[in-house]
Tab-separated table of C-alpha atoms in Angstrom:
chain	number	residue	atom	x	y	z
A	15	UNK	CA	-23.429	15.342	-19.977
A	16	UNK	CA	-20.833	16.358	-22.306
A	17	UNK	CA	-17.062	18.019	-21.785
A	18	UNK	CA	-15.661	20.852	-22.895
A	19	UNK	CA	-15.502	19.559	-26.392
A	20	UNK	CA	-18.846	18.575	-26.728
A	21	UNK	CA	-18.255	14.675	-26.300
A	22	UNK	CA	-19.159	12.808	-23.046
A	23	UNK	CA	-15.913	11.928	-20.797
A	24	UNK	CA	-16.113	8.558	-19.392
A	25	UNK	CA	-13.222	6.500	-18.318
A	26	UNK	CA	-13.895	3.095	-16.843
A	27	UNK	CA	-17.098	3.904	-16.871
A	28	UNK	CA	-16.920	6.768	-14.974
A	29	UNK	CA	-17.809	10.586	-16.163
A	30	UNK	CA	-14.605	12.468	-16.604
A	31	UNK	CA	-13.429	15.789	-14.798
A	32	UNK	CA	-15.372	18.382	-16.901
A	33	UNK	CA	-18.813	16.338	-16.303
A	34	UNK	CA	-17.858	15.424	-12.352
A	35	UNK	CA	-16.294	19.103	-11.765
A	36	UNK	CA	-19.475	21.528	-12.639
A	37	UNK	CA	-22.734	21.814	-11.631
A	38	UNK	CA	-25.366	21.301	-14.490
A	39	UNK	CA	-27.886	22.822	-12.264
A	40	UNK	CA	-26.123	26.018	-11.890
A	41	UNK	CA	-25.469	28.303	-15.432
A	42	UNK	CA	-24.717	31.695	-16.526
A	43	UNK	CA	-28.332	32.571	-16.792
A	44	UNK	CA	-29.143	31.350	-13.447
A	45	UNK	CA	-26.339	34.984	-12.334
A	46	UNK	CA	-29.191	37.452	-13.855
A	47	UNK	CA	-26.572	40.515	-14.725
A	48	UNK	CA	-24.917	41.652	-17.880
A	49	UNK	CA	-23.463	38.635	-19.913
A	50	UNK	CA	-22.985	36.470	-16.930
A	51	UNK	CA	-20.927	38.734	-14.390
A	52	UNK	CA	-22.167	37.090	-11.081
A	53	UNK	CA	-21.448	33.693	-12.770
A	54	UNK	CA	-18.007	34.550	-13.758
A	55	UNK	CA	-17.133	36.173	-10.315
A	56	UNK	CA	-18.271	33.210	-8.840
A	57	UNK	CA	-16.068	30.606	-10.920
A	58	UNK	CA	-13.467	32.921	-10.553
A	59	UNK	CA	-13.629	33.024	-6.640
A	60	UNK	CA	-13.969	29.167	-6.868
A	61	UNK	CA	-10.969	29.331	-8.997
A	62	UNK	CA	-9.386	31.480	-6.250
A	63	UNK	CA	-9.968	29.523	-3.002
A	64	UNK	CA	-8.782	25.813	-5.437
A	65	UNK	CA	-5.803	27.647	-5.986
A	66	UNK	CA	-5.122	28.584	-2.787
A	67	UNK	CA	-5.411	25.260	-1.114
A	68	UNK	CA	-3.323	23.607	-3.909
A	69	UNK	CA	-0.859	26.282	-2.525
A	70	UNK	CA	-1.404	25.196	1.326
A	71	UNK	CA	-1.074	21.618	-0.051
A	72	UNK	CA	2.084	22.238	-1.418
A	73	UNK	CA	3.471	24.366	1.596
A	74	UNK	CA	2.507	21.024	4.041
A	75	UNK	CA	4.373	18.984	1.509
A	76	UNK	CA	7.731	21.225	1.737
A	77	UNK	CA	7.062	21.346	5.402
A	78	UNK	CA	6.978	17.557	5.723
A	79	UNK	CA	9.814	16.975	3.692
A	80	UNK	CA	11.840	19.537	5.817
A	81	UNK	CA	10.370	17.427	9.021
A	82	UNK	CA	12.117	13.995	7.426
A	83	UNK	CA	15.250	15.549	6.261
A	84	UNK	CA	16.073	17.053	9.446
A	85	UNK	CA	15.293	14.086	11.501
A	86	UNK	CA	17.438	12.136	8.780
A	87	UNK	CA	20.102	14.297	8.081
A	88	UNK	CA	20.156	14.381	12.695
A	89	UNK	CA	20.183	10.284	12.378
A	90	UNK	CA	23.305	10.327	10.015
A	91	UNK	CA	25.260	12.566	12.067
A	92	UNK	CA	24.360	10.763	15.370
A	93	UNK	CA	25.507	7.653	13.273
A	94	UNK	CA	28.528	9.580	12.304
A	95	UNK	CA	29.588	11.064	15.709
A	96	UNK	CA	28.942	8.768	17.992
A	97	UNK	CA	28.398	5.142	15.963
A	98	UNK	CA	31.437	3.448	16.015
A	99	UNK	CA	31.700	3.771	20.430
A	100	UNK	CA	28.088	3.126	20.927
A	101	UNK	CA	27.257	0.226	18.548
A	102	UNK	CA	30.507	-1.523	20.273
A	103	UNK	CA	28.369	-2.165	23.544
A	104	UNK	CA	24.940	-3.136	21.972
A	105	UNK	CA	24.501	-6.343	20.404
A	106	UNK	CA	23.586	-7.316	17.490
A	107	UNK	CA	19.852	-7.426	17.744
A	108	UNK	CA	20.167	-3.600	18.992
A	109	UNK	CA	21.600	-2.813	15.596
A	110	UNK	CA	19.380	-4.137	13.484
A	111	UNK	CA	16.032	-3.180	15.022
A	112	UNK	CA	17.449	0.418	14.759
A	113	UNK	CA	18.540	0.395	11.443
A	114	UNK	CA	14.806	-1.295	10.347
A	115	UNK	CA	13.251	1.675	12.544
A	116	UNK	CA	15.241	4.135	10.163
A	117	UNK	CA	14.455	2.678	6.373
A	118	UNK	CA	10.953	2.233	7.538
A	119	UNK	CA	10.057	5.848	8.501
A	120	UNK	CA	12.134	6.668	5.077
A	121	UNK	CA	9.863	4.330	3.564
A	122	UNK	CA	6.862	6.333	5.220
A	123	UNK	CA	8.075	9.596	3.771
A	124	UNK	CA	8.466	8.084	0.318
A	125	UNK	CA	4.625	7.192	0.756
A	126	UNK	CA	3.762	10.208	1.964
A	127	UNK	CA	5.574	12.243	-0.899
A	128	UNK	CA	3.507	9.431	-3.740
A	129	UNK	CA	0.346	10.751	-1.547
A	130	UNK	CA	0.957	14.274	-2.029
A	131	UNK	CA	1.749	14.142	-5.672
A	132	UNK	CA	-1.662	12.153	-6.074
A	133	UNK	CA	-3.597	15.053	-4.371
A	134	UNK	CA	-1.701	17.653	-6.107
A	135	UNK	CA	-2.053	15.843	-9.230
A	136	UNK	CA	-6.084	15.896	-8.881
A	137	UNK	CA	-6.162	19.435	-7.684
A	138	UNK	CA	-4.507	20.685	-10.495
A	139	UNK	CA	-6.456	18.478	-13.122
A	140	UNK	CA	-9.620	20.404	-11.449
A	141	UNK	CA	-8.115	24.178	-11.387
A	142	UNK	CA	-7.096	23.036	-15.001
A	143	UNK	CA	-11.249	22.582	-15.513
A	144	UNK	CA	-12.056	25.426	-13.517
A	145	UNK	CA	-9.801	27.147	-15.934
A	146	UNK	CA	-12.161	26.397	-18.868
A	147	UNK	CA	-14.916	29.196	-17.506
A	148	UNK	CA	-12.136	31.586	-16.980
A	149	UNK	CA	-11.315	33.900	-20.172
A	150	UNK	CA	-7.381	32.200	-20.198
A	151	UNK	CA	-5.987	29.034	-19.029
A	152	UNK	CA	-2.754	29.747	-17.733
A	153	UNK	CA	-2.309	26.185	-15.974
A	154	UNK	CA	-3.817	23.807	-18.367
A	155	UNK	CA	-3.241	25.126	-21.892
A	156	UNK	CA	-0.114	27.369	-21.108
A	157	UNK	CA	1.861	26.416	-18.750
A	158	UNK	CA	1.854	23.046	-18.447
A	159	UNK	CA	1.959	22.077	-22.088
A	160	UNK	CA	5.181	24.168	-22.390
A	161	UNK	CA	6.628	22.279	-19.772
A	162	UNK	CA	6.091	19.333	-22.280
A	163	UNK	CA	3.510	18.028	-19.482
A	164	UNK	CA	6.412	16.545	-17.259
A	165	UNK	CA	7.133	14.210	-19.923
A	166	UNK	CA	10.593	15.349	-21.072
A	167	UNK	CA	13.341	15.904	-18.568
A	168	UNK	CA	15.144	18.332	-20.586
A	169	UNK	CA	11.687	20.408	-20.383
A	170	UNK	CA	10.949	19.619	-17.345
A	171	UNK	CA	11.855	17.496	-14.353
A	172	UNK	CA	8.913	16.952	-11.978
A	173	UNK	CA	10.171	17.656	-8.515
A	174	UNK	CA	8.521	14.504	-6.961
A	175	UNK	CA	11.138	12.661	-8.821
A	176	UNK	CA	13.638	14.953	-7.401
A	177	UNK	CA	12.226	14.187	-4.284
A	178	UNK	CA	11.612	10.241	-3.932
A	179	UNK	CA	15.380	10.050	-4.579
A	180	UNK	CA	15.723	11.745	-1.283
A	181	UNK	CA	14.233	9.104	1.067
A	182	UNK	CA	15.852	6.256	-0.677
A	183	UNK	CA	19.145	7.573	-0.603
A	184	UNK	CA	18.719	7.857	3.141
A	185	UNK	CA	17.623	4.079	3.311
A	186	UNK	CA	20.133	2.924	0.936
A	187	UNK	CA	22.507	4.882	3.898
A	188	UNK	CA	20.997	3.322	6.853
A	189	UNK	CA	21.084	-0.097	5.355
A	190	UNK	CA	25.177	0.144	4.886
A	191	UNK	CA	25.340	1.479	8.437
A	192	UNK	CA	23.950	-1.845	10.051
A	193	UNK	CA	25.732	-3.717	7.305
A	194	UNK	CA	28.791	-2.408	8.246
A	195	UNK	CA	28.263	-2.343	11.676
A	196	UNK	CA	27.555	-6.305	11.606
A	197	UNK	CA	30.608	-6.833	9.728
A	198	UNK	CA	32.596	-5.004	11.958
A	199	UNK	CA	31.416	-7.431	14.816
């Protein structure tokens, strides 16, 4: 098996995306019509439907991080309208608990946003393959290498940067909230 360039991709001892992505089975001659039409329409409909879910992927990912933002931006309010006269009547232990509750579903989020840059990440290395049958690569070859492939911020900044800075900032807050509201005590 051999990639795009003619040499075998193996990392770790494991084919890479061009030999794991298509089907050696399957060619152009198996789509009997002029110079491969039915093949062509086929990796182009394949092309399609990756795109698409990458899209969906990328819609549950804003959604998510709208979900976490609007619980944590409610939390910080809360905190802020009502935290000084209702941490005065619970102890200390009530605090603390609460405030461990808050940076841990922050630290779920920042999983969750590593988790959906991993899936992106391998959808996109696939429609960048899928790209390879199509007569232009507007992902792989285009687009991404004039973004400097996220490597240079003035380029590019890669929004899950943007966005793990989001979840810690919110635990960084929630930790000086119970620090404060032990010293206060």
């Amino acid at each position: 098996m051999t990639g795009s360039q003619g040499v075998r991709e193996v990392t770790d001892g494991v084919p890479g995306l061009a030999d794991r992505l298509w089907n050696r089975a399957v060619t152009p001659e198996d789509y009997v019509t002029a110079a491969g039409e039915k093949y062509q329409a086929a990796v182009l409909e394949q092309y399609r439907l990756y795109v698409e879910m990458a899209d969906r992927v990328s819609a549950r990912r804003s959604l998510t991080n709208t979900f976490f933002l609007t619980v944590n931006a409610t939390l910080i309010a809360m905190a802020g309208a009502f935290g000084s006269s209702v941490l005065k009547g619970v102890s200390v232990w009530g605090v603390v608990p609460i405030g461990l509750i808050a940076v841990c579903q922050c630290a779920v989020w920042f999983l969750l946003i590593l988790s959906y840059k991993q899936l992106n990440g391998a959808k996109y290395r696939v429609i960048g393959e899928l790209e390879r049958r199509l007569p232009a690569l507007p992902y792989r070859d285009a687009e991404w290498l004039e973004l400097g492939e996220g490597k240079s911020w003035r380029r590019y900044v890669p929004l899950t940067r943007v966005e793990l800075g989001v979840p810690a900032i919110f635990a960084a807050l929630y930790l000086l909230i119970v620090v404060a509201a032990l010293i206060s005590r």
